[in-house]
């Protein structure tokens, strides 16, 4: 099996001090292997690295980041086969998340696992989304 790794250079993923978060934390934004594309968890930061005040904007940002990474691998949102979302305070924002998700994830729908967790890597973040897509050749 061969694999191809991706590390987005998009300014949206800039790390404090230079480079990208992928360089800083030594991981790939996506890996293509076995006919699938595995996308690392995407969080809801603004492009300047700040955390939006409104939960809905975090959801939009996370989906926009997911979409960008997929596009860099040659995929689109309708190629998704699995979606996993990690939520801090799930019950307080599930309805709002569903409204945003509906705009980004078309049918036929991928599988979806939704988890309520205690926290994410940065205080104030309430969403992280990871995904698997069918690779386009």
PDB file of C-alpha atoms in Angstrom:
ATOM      1  CA  UNK A   1       0.000   0.000   0.000  1.00  0.00           C
ATOM      2  CA  UNK A   2       1.221   3.471  -0.800  1.00  0.00           C
ATOM      3  CA  UNK A   3       0.311   6.606   1.025  1.00  0.00           C
ATOM      4  CA  UNK A   4       0.541  10.279   0.258  1.00  0.00           C
ATOM      5  CA  UNK A   5       0.659  12.877   3.000  1.00  0.00           C
ATOM      6  CA  UNK A   6      -0.562  16.465   2.828  1.00  0.00           C
ATOM      7  CA  UNK A   7       0.426  19.403   5.021  1.00  0.00           C
ATOM      8  CA  UNK A   8      -1.553  22.466   4.018  1.00  0.00           C
ATOM      9  CA  UNK A   9       0.436  25.661   3.600  1.00  0.00           C
ATOM     10  CA  UNK A  10      -2.733  27.783   3.606  1.00  0.00           C
ATOM     11  CA  UNK A  11      -2.298  30.863   5.835  1.00  0.00           C
ATOM     12  CA  UNK A  12      -5.377  29.710   7.761  1.00  0.00           C
ATOM     13  CA  UNK A  13      -3.119  27.099   9.368  1.00  0.00           C
ATOM     14  CA  UNK A  14      -0.295  29.473  10.347  1.00  0.00           C
ATOM     15  CA  UNK A  15       1.375  28.826  13.685  1.00  0.00           C
ATOM     16  CA  UNK A  16       2.602  31.479  16.074  1.00  0.00           C
ATOM     17  CA  UNK A  17       6.292  31.978  15.411  1.00  0.00           C
ATOM     18  CA  UNK A  18       6.104  30.927  11.750  1.00  0.00           C
ATOM     19  CA  UNK A  19       5.358  27.838   9.724  1.00  0.00           C
ATOM     20  CA  UNK A  20       2.102  25.942  10.075  1.00  0.00           C
ATOM     21  CA  UNK A  21       0.458  23.984  12.860  1.00  0.00           C
ATOM     22  CA  UNK A  22       1.352  20.853  10.887  1.00  0.00           C
ATOM     23  CA  UNK A  23       5.047  21.746  11.044  1.00  0.00           C
ATOM     24  CA  UNK A  24       4.872  22.816  14.685  1.00  0.00           C
ATOM     25  CA  UNK A  25       3.047  19.730  15.964  1.00  0.00           C
ATOM     26  CA  UNK A  26       4.464  17.285  13.377  1.00  0.00           C
ATOM     27  CA  UNK A  27       1.362  15.841  11.739  1.00  0.00           C
ATOM     28  CA  UNK A  28      -0.333  15.822   8.352  1.00  0.00           C
ATOM     29  CA  UNK A  29      -3.500  17.685   7.467  1.00  0.00           C
ATOM     30  CA  UNK A  30      -4.527  14.600   5.492  1.00  0.00           C
ATOM     31  CA  UNK A  31      -3.226  11.223   4.398  1.00  0.00           C
ATOM     32  CA  UNK A  32      -4.372   9.400   1.263  1.00  0.00           C
ATOM     33  CA  UNK A  33      -4.058   5.608   1.527  1.00  0.00           C
ATOM     34  CA  UNK A  34      -5.997   2.568   0.378  1.00  0.00           C
ATOM     35  CA  UNK A  35      -8.457   4.576  -1.701  1.00  0.00           C
ATOM     36  CA  UNK A  36      -9.383   6.779   1.265  1.00  0.00           C
ATOM     37  CA  UNK A  37      -8.414  10.237   2.506  1.00  0.00           C
ATOM     38  CA  UNK A  38      -8.071  10.613   6.280  1.00  0.00           C
ATOM     39  CA  UNK A  39      -8.399  14.218   7.424  1.00  0.00           C
ATOM     40  CA  UNK A  40      -6.981  15.356  10.760  1.00  0.00           C
ATOM     41  CA  UNK A  41      -9.325  17.024  13.217  1.00  0.00           C
ATOM     42  CA  UNK A  42     -10.281  20.561  12.199  1.00  0.00           C
ATOM     43  CA  UNK A  43     -11.093  23.182  14.815  1.00  0.00           C
ATOM     44  CA  UNK A  44     -13.134  26.368  14.700  1.00  0.00           C
ATOM     45  CA  UNK A  45     -10.482  29.095  14.900  1.00  0.00           C
ATOM     46  CA  UNK A  46     -10.741  32.259  12.858  1.00  0.00           C
ATOM     47  CA  UNK A  47      -8.107  32.679  10.143  1.00  0.00           C
ATOM     48  CA  UNK A  48      -6.169  35.045  12.436  1.00  0.00           C
ATOM     49  CA  UNK A  49      -5.945  32.373  15.145  1.00  0.00           C
ATOM     50  CA  UNK A  50      -8.543  33.877  17.451  1.00  0.00           C
ATOM     51  CA  UNK A  51     -11.518  31.966  18.829  1.00  0.00           C
ATOM     52  CA  UNK A  52     -14.919  33.191  17.641  1.00  0.00           C
ATOM     53  CA  UNK A  53     -17.307  34.275  20.361  1.00  0.00           C
ATOM     54  CA  UNK A  54     -20.339  32.622  18.770  1.00  0.00           C
ATOM     55  CA  UNK A  55     -20.496  28.818  18.620  1.00  0.00           C
ATOM     56  CA  UNK A  56     -22.013  28.921  15.134  1.00  0.00           C
ATOM     57  CA  UNK A  57     -18.911  30.639  13.767  1.00  0.00           C
ATOM     58  CA  UNK A  58     -16.686  27.953  15.273  1.00  0.00           C
ATOM     59  CA  UNK A  59     -18.796  25.341  13.454  1.00  0.00           C
ATOM     60  CA  UNK A  60     -18.570  27.224  10.149  1.00  0.00           C
ATOM     61  CA  UNK A  61     -14.809  27.653  10.544  1.00  0.00           C
ATOM     62  CA  UNK A  62     -14.265  23.959  11.311  1.00  0.00           C
ATOM     63  CA  UNK A  63     -16.278  22.904   8.258  1.00  0.00           C
ATOM     64  CA  UNK A  64     -14.481  25.464   6.067  1.00  0.00           C
ATOM     65  CA  UNK A  65     -11.136  24.072   7.203  1.00  0.00           C
ATOM     66  CA  UNK A  66     -12.323  20.521   6.518  1.00  0.00           C
ATOM     67  CA  UNK A  67     -13.512  21.543   3.060  1.00  0.00           C
ATOM     68  CA  UNK A  68     -10.188  23.252   2.303  1.00  0.00           C
ATOM     69  CA  UNK A  69      -8.119  20.224   3.320  1.00  0.00           C
ATOM     70  CA  UNK A  70     -10.357  17.904   1.287  1.00  0.00           C
ATOM     71  CA  UNK A  71     -10.002  20.143  -1.773  1.00  0.00           C
ATOM     72  CA  UNK A  72      -6.212  20.102  -1.411  1.00  0.00           C
ATOM     73  CA  UNK A  73      -6.368  16.295  -1.725  1.00  0.00           C
ATOM     74  CA  UNK A  74      -8.633  16.464  -4.782  1.00  0.00           C
ATOM     75  CA  UNK A  75     -11.814  15.595  -2.856  1.00  0.00           C
ATOM     76  CA  UNK A  76     -15.049  17.382  -2.104  1.00  0.00           C
ATOM     77  CA  UNK A  77     -17.487  17.308   0.781  1.00  0.00           C
ATOM     78  CA  UNK A  78     -19.730  14.846  -1.060  1.00  0.00           C
ATOM     79  CA  UNK A  79     -16.845  12.349  -0.992  1.00  0.00           C
ATOM     80  CA  UNK A  80     -17.136  12.029   2.799  1.00  0.00           C
ATOM     81  CA  UNK A  81     -17.709   8.496   4.070  1.00  0.00           C
ATOM     82  CA  UNK A  82     -17.187   9.170   7.782  1.00  0.00           C
ATOM     83  CA  UNK A  83     -17.520  12.210  10.004  1.00  0.00           C
ATOM     84  CA  UNK A  84     -16.540  12.391  13.680  1.00  0.00           C
ATOM     85  CA  UNK A  85     -17.330  15.509  15.688  1.00  0.00           C
ATOM     86  CA  UNK A  86     -16.048  16.267  19.181  1.00  0.00           C
ATOM     87  CA  UNK A  87     -18.090  18.795  21.149  1.00  0.00           C
ATOM     88  CA  UNK A  88     -17.491  20.632  24.417  1.00  0.00           C
ATOM     89  CA  UNK A  89     -20.960  21.308  25.819  1.00  0.00           C
ATOM     90  CA  UNK A  90     -22.798  19.316  23.170  1.00  0.00           C
ATOM     91  CA  UNK A  91     -26.303  19.647  24.588  1.00  0.00           C
ATOM     92  CA  UNK A  92     -26.116  23.449  24.608  1.00  0.00           C
ATOM     93  CA  UNK A  93     -25.285  23.755  20.912  1.00  0.00           C
ATOM     94  CA  UNK A  94     -26.343  20.597  19.055  1.00  0.00           C
ATOM     95  CA  UNK A  95     -29.262  22.292  17.261  1.00  0.00           C
ATOM     96  CA  UNK A  96     -26.984  25.086  16.006  1.00  0.00           C
ATOM     97  CA  UNK A  97     -24.338  22.570  14.937  1.00  0.00           C
ATOM     98  CA  UNK A  98     -26.930  20.611  12.972  1.00  0.00           C
ATOM     99  CA  UNK A  99     -27.969  23.758  11.058  1.00  0.00           C
ATOM    100  CA  UNK A 100     -24.376  24.399  10.005  1.00  0.00           C
ATOM    101  CA  UNK A 101     -23.657  20.738   9.257  1.00  0.00           C
ATOM    102  CA  UNK A 102     -26.700  20.636   6.981  1.00  0.00           C
ATOM    103  CA  UNK A 103     -25.137  23.344   4.788  1.00  0.00           C
ATOM    104  CA  UNK A 104     -21.819  21.509   4.402  1.00  0.00           C
ATOM    105  CA  UNK A 105     -22.578  17.783   4.361  1.00  0.00           C
ATOM    106  CA  UNK A 106     -24.716  16.690   1.410  1.00  0.00           C
ATOM    107  CA  UNK A 107     -26.504  13.392   0.983  1.00  0.00           C
ATOM    108  CA  UNK A 108     -26.008  10.572   0.593  1.00  0.00           C
ATOM    109  CA  UNK A 109     -24.778  11.091   4.120  1.00  0.00           C
ATOM    110  CA  UNK A 110     -21.558   9.711   5.578  1.00  0.00           C
ATOM    111  CA  UNK A 111     -21.526   7.831   8.840  1.00  0.00           C
ATOM    112  CA  UNK A 112     -21.349  10.182  11.815  1.00  0.00           C
ATOM    113  CA  UNK A 113     -20.066   9.739  15.327  1.00  0.00           C
ATOM    114  CA  UNK A 114     -20.775  12.603  17.718  1.00  0.00           C
ATOM    115  CA  UNK A 115     -18.976  12.851  21.042  1.00  0.00           C
ATOM    116  CA  UNK A 116     -19.391  15.173  24.024  1.00  0.00           C
ATOM    117  CA  UNK A 117     -15.962  15.726  25.570  1.00  0.00           C
ATOM    118  CA  UNK A 118     -14.496  17.632  28.513  1.00  0.00           C
ATOM    119  CA  UNK A 119     -12.200  19.851  26.480  1.00  0.00           C
ATOM    120  CA  UNK A 120     -10.026  20.425  23.442  1.00  0.00           C
ATOM    121  CA  UNK A 121      -6.364  21.409  23.104  1.00  0.00           C
ATOM    122  CA  UNK A 122      -7.109  25.111  23.477  1.00  0.00           C
ATOM    123  CA  UNK A 123      -9.511  26.509  26.083  1.00  0.00           C
ATOM    124  CA  UNK A 124     -12.534  28.147  24.473  1.00  0.00           C
ATOM    125  CA  UNK A 125     -12.730  25.774  21.526  1.00  0.00           C
ATOM    126  CA  UNK A 126     -15.953  23.782  21.450  1.00  0.00           C
ATOM    127  CA  UNK A 127     -15.692  21.792  18.194  1.00  0.00           C
ATOM    128  CA  UNK A 128     -13.248  19.550  16.358  1.00  0.00           C
ATOM    129  CA  UNK A 129     -14.214  17.588  13.251  1.00  0.00           C
ATOM    130  CA  UNK A 130     -12.244  14.753  11.683  1.00  0.00           C
ATOM    131  CA  UNK A 131     -13.272  12.894   8.574  1.00  0.00           C
ATOM    132  CA  UNK A 132     -12.601  10.163   6.051  1.00  0.00           C
ATOM    133  CA  UNK A 133     -13.404  10.590   2.358  1.00  0.00           C
ATOM    134  CA  UNK A 134     -13.340   8.320  -0.662  1.00  0.00           C
ATOM    135  CA  UNK A 135     -10.294   9.356  -2.710  1.00  0.00           C
ATOM    136  CA  UNK A 136     -10.754  10.524  -6.272  1.00  0.00           C
ATOM    137  CA  UNK A 137      -8.208   9.196  -8.726  1.00  0.00           C
TER     138      UNK A 137
END
